PDB file of C-alpha atoms in Angstrom:
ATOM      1  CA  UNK A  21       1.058   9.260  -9.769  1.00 78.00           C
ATOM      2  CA  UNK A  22       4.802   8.905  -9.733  1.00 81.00           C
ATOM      3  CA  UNK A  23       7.421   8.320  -7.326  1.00 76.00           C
ATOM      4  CA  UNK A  24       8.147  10.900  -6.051  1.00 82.00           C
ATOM      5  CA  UNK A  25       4.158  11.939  -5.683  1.00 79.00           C
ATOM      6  CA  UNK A  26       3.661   8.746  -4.107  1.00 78.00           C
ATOM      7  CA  UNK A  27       6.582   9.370  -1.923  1.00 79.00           C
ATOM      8  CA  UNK A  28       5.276  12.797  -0.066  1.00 84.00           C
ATOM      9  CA  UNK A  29       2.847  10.472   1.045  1.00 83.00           C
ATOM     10  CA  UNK A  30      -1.029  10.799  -0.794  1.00 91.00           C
ATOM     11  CA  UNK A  31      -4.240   9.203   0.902  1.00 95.00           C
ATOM     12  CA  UNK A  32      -5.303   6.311  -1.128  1.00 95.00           C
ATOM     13  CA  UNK A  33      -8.393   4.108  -1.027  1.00 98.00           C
ATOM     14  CA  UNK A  34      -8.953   0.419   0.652  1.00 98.00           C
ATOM     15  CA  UNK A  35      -9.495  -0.301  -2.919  1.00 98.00           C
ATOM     16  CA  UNK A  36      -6.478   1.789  -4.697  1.00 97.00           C
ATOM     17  CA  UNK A  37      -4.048   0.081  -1.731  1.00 97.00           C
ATOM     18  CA  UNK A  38      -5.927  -3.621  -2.617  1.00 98.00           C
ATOM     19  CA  UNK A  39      -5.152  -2.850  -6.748  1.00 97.00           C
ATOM     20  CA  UNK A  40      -1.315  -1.282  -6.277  1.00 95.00           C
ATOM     21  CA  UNK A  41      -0.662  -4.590  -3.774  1.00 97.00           C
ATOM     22  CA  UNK A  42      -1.872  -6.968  -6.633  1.00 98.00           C
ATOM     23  CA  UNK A  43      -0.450  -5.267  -9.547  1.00 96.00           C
ATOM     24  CA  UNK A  44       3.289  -6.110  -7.347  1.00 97.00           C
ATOM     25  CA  UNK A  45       2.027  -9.568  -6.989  1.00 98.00           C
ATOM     26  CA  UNK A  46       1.340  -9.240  -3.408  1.00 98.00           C
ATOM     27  CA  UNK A  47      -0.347 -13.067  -2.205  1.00 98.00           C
ATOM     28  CA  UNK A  48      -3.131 -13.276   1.150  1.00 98.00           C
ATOM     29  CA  UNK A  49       0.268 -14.129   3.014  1.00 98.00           C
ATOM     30  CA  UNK A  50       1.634 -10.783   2.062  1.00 98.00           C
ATOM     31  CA  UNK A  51      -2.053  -8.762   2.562  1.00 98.00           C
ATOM     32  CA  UNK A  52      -1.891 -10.570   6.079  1.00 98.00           C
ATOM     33  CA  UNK A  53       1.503  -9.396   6.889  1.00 98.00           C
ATOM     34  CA  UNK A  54       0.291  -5.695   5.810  1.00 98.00           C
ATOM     35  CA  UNK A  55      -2.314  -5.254   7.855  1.00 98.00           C
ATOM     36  CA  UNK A  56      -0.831  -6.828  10.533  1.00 98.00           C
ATOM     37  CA  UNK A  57       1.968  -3.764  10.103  1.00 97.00           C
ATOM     38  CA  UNK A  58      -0.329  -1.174   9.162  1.00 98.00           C
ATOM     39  CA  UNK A  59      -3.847  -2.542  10.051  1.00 98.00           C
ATOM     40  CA  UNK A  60      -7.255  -2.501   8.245  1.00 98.00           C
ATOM     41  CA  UNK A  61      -8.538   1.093   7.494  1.00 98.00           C
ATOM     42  CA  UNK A  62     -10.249   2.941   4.913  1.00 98.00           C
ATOM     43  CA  UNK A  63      -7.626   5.007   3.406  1.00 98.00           C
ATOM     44  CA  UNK A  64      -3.159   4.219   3.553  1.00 98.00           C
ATOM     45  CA  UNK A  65      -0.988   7.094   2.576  1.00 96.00           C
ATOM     46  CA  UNK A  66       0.616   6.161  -0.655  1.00 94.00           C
ATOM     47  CA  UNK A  67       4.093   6.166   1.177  1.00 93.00           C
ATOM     48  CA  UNK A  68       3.202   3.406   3.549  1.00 94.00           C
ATOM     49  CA  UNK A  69       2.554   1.148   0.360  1.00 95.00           C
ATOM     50  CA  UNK A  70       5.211   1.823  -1.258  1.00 93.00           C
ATOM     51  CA  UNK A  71       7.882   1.453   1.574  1.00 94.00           C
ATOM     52  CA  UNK A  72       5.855  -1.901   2.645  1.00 97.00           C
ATOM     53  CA  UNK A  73       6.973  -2.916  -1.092  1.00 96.00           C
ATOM     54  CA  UNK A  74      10.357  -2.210  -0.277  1.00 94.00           C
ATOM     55  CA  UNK A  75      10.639   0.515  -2.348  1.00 91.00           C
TER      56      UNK A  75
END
């Protein structure tokens, strides 16, 4: 997916959310702060991730 794709906001797994977070080096601090901002669910939109990453 790129950017942009990402950007118009796609539904993503637990588990795609879980690998993108790691692959940015995202700790238990930062999965804490995340759900505590978005909250524990089955699927994110890809946009939520991404702007939670600061991008």
């Amino acid at each position: 997916m790129t950017y942009d794709e990402a950007m118009d906001g796609h539904e993503v797994t637990y588990a795609e959310m879980v690998h993108e977070m790691r692959k940015h080096c995202v700790n238990d601090a930062g999965f804490a702060d995340f759900f505590r901002e978005y909250g524990v669910r089955e699927t994110y939109q890809s946009d939520e991730i991404l702007v939670w990453l600061g991008y």
